[in-house]
Short mmCIF file of C-alpha atoms in Angstrom, two decimals:
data_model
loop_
_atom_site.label_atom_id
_atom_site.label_comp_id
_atom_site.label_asym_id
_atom_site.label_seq_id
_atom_site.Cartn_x
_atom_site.Cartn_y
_atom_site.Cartn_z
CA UNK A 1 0.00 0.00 0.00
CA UNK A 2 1.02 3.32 -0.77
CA UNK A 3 2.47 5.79 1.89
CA UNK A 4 -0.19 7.30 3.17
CA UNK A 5 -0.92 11.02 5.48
CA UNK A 6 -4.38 9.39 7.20
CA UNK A 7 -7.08 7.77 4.45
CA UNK A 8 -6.24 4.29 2.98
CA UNK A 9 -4.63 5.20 -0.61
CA UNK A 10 -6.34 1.80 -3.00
CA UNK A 11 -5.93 1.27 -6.67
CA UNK A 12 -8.93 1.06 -8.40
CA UNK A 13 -8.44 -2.99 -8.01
CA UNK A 14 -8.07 -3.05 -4.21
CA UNK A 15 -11.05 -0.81 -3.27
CA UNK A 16 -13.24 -2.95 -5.50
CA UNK A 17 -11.99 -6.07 -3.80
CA UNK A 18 -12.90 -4.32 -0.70
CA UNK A 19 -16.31 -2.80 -1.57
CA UNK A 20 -18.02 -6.21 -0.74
CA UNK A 21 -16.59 -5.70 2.76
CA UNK A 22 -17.88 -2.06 3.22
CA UNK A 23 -20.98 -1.13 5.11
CA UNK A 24 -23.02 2.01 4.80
CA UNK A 25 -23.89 4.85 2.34
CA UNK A 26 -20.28 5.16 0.54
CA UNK A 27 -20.31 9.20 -1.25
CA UNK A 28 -17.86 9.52 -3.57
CA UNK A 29 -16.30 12.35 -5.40
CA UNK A 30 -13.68 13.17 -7.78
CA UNK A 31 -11.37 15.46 -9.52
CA UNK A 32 -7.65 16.78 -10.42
CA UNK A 33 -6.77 18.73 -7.13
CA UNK A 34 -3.97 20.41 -9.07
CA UNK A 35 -3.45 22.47 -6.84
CA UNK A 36 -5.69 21.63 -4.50
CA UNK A 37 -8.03 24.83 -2.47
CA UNK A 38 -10.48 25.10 -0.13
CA UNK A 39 -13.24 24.63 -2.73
CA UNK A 40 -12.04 21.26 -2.72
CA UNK A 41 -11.73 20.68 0.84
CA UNK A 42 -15.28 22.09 1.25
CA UNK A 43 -16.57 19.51 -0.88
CA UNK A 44 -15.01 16.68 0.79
CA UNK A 45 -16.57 17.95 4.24
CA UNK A 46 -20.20 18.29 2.77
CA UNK A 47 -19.71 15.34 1.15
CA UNK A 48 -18.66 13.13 4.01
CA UNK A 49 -22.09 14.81 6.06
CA UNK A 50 -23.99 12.97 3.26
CA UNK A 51 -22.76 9.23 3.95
CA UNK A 52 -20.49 7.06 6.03
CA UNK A 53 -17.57 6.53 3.70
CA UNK A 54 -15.63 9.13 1.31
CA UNK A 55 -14.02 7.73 -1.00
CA UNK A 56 -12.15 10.22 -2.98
CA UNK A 57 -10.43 9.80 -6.58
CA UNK A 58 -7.90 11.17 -7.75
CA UNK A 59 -7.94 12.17 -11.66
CA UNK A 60 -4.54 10.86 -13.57
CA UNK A 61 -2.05 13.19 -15.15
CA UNK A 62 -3.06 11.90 -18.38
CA UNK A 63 -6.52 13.78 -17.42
CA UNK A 64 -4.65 16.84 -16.44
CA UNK A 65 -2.54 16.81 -19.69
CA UNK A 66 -5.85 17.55 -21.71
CA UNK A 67 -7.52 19.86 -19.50
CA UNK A 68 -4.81 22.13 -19.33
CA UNK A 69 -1.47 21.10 -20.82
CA UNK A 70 0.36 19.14 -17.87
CA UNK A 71 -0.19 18.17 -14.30
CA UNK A 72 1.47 20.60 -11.78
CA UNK A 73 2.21 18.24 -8.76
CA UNK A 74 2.18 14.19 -10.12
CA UNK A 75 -0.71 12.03 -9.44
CA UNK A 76 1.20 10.20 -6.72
CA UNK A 77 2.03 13.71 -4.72
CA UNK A 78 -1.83 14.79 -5.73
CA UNK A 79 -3.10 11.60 -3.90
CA UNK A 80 -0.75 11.55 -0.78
CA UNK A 81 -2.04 15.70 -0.26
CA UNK A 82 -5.79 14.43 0.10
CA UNK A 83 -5.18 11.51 2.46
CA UNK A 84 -4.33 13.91 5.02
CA UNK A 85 -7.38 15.84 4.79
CA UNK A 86 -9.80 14.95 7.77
CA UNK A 87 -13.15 13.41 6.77
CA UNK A 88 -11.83 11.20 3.78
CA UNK A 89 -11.44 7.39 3.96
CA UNK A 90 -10.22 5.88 1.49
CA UNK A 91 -8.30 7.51 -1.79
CA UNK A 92 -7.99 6.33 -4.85
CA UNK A 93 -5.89 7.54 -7.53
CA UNK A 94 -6.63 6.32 -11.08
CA UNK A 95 -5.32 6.77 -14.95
CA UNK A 96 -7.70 6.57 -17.57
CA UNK A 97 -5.67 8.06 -21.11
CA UNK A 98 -7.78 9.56 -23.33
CA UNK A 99 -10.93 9.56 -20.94
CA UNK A 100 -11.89 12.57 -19.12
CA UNK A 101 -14.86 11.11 -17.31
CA UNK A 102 -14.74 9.01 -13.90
CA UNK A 103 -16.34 6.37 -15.52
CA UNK A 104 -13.60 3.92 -14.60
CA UNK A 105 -13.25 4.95 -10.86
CA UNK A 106 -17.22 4.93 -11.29
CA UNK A 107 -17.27 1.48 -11.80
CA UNK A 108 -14.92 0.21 -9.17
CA UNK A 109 -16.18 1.91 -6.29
CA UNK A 110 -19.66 1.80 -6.97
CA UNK A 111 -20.65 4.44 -4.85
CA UNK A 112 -24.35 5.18 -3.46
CA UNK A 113 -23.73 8.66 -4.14
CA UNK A 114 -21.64 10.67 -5.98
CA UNK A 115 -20.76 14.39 -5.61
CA UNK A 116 -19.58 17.43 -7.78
CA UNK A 117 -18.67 20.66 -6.38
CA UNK A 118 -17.92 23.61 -8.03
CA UNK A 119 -20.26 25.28 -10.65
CA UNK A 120 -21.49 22.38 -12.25
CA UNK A 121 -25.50 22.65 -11.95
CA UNK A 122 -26.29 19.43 -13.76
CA UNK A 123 -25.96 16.49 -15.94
CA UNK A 124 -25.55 18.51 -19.12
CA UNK A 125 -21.82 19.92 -17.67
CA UNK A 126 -20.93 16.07 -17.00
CA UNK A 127 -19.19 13.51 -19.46
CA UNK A 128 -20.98 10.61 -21.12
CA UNK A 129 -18.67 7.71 -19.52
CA UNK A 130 -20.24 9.31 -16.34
CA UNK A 131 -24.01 9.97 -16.67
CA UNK A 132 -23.51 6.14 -18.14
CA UNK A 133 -21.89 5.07 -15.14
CA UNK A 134 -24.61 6.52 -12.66
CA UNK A 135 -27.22 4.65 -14.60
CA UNK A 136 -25.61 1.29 -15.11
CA UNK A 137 -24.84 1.30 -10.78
CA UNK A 138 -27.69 2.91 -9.76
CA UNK A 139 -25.59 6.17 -8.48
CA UNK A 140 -27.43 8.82 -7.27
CA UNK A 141 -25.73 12.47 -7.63
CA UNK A 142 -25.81 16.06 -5.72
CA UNK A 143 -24.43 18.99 -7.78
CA UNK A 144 -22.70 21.43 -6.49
CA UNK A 145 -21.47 20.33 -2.79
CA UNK A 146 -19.32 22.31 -0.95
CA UNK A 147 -18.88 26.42 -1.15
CA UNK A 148 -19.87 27.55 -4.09
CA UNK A 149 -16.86 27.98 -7.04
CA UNK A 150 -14.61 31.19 -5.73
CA UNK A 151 -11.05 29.41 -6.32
CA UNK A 152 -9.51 27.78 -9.59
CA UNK A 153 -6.89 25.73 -9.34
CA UNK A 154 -6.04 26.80 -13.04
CA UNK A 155 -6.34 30.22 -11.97
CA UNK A 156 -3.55 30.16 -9.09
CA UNK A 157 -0.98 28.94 -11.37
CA UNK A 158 -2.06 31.39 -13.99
CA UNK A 159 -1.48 34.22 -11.70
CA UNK A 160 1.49 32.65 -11.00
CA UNK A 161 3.16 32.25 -14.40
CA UNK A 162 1.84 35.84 -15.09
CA UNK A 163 4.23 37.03 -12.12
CA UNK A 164 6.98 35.32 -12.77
CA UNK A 165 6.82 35.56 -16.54
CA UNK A 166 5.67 38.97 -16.67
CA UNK A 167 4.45 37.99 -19.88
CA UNK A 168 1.21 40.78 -21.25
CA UNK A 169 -1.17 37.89 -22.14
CA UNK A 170 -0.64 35.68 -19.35
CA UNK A 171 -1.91 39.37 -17.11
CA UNK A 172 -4.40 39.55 -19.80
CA UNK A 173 -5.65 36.51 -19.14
CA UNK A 174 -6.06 36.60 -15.92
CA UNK A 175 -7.63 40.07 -15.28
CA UNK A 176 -10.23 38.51 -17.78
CA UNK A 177 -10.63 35.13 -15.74
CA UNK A 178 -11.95 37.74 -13.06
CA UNK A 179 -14.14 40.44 -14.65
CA UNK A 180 -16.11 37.36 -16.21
CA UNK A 181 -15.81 35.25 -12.65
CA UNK A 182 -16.40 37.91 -10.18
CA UNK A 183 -19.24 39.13 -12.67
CA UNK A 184 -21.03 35.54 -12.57
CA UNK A 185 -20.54 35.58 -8.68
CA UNK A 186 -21.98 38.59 -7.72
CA UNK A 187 -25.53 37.69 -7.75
CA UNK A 188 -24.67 34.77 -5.00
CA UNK A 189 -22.15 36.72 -3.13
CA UNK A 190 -25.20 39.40 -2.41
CA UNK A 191 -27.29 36.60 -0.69
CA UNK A 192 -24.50 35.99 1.84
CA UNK A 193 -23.55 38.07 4.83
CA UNK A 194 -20.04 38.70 6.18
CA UNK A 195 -17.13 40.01 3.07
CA UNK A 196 -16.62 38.95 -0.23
CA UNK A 197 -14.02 37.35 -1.30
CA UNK A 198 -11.01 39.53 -1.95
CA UNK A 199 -10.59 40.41 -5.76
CA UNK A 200 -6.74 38.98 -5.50
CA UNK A 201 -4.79 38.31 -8.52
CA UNK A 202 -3.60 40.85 -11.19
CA UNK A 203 -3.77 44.14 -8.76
CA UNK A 204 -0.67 42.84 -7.41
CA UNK A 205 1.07 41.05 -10.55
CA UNK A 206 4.11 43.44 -11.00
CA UNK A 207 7.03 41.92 -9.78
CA UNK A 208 9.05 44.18 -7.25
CA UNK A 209 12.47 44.77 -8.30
#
């Protein structure tokens, strides 16, 4: 077994040698945590209210490579950071080239219910392999679980590369990422009491010399 921080780390072959063995509602949910934030960790809180077990999996950097280019931390380091987050049981990190759905982690853990936080809404912003998987096992889903999407793990690394880099379209593109975010969020943020989040990012790109 892998080294582990807390939560058993399983390939997709030992947890479904275990599942048999587990009792209770099992909640599963998945994604890249590339860098992970606490959008993330607020899922896997909410998530773990809903059941008994939380299973997380862990997206491949094969997955990573076509959402946006490359991983930034390896699957293994990826996997190892969530198994020390309180709440989750079991982790299981899983390759799938050429498939960006969780169909295959789907399958294995057969979860009762599976969870996607974030700003997905429904099944229309989910992949095939997926809503095919939740029929086929009977999986019931919740949409957006945790706080609602305020942190991008895409974006951090942006802003990054934009500071170091100092490169015009990388500052471009990440003043845009929030005039069309922060416009989207406003409506939710005025429900809530207490501060918005704090419009960080490009205000302070320019590298001090």
């Amino acid at each position: 077994m892998p080294i582990s921080l807390g939560a058993k780390i399983l390939s997709l072959k030992q947890f479904a040698k275990l599942r048999p063995k587990l009792k209770g509602k099992i909640v599963m949910t998945s994604g890249g945590f590339d860098p992970i934030h606490p959008g993330h960790i607020s899922c896997f809180i909410e998530s773990k209210r809903l059941g008994d077990i939380l299973v997380v999996a862990v997206n491949g950097d094969a997955f990573l490579k076509v959402k946006k280019g490359t991983s930034f931390q390896d699957l293994k380091t990826r996997a190892l950071i969530v198994s020390g987050i309180r709440g989750v049981d079991y982790v299981v990190p899983f390759e799938a080239p050429g498939d960006v759905s969780a169909a295959k982690a789907l399958a294995a853990i057969q979860p009762h219910l599976y969870t996607k936080g974030g700003n997905r809404v429904g099944s229309s912003h989910m992949p095939k392999g997926d809503l095919d998987a939740f029929k086929k096992y009977h999986i019931q889903v919740k949409y957006r679980v945790g706080i609602d999407k305020v942190w991008s793990s895409s974006d951090f690394l942006e802003q990054w590369v934009a500071f170091r880099t100092q490169d015009p379209e990388a500052i471009k593109r990440v003043k845009e990422f929030y005039k069309l975010s922060y416009a989207g969020l406003e409506p939710r943020h005025a429900k809530r009491s207490g501060p918005r989040p704090e419009r960080r990012g490009y205000a302070g790109l320019k590298k001090k010399r």
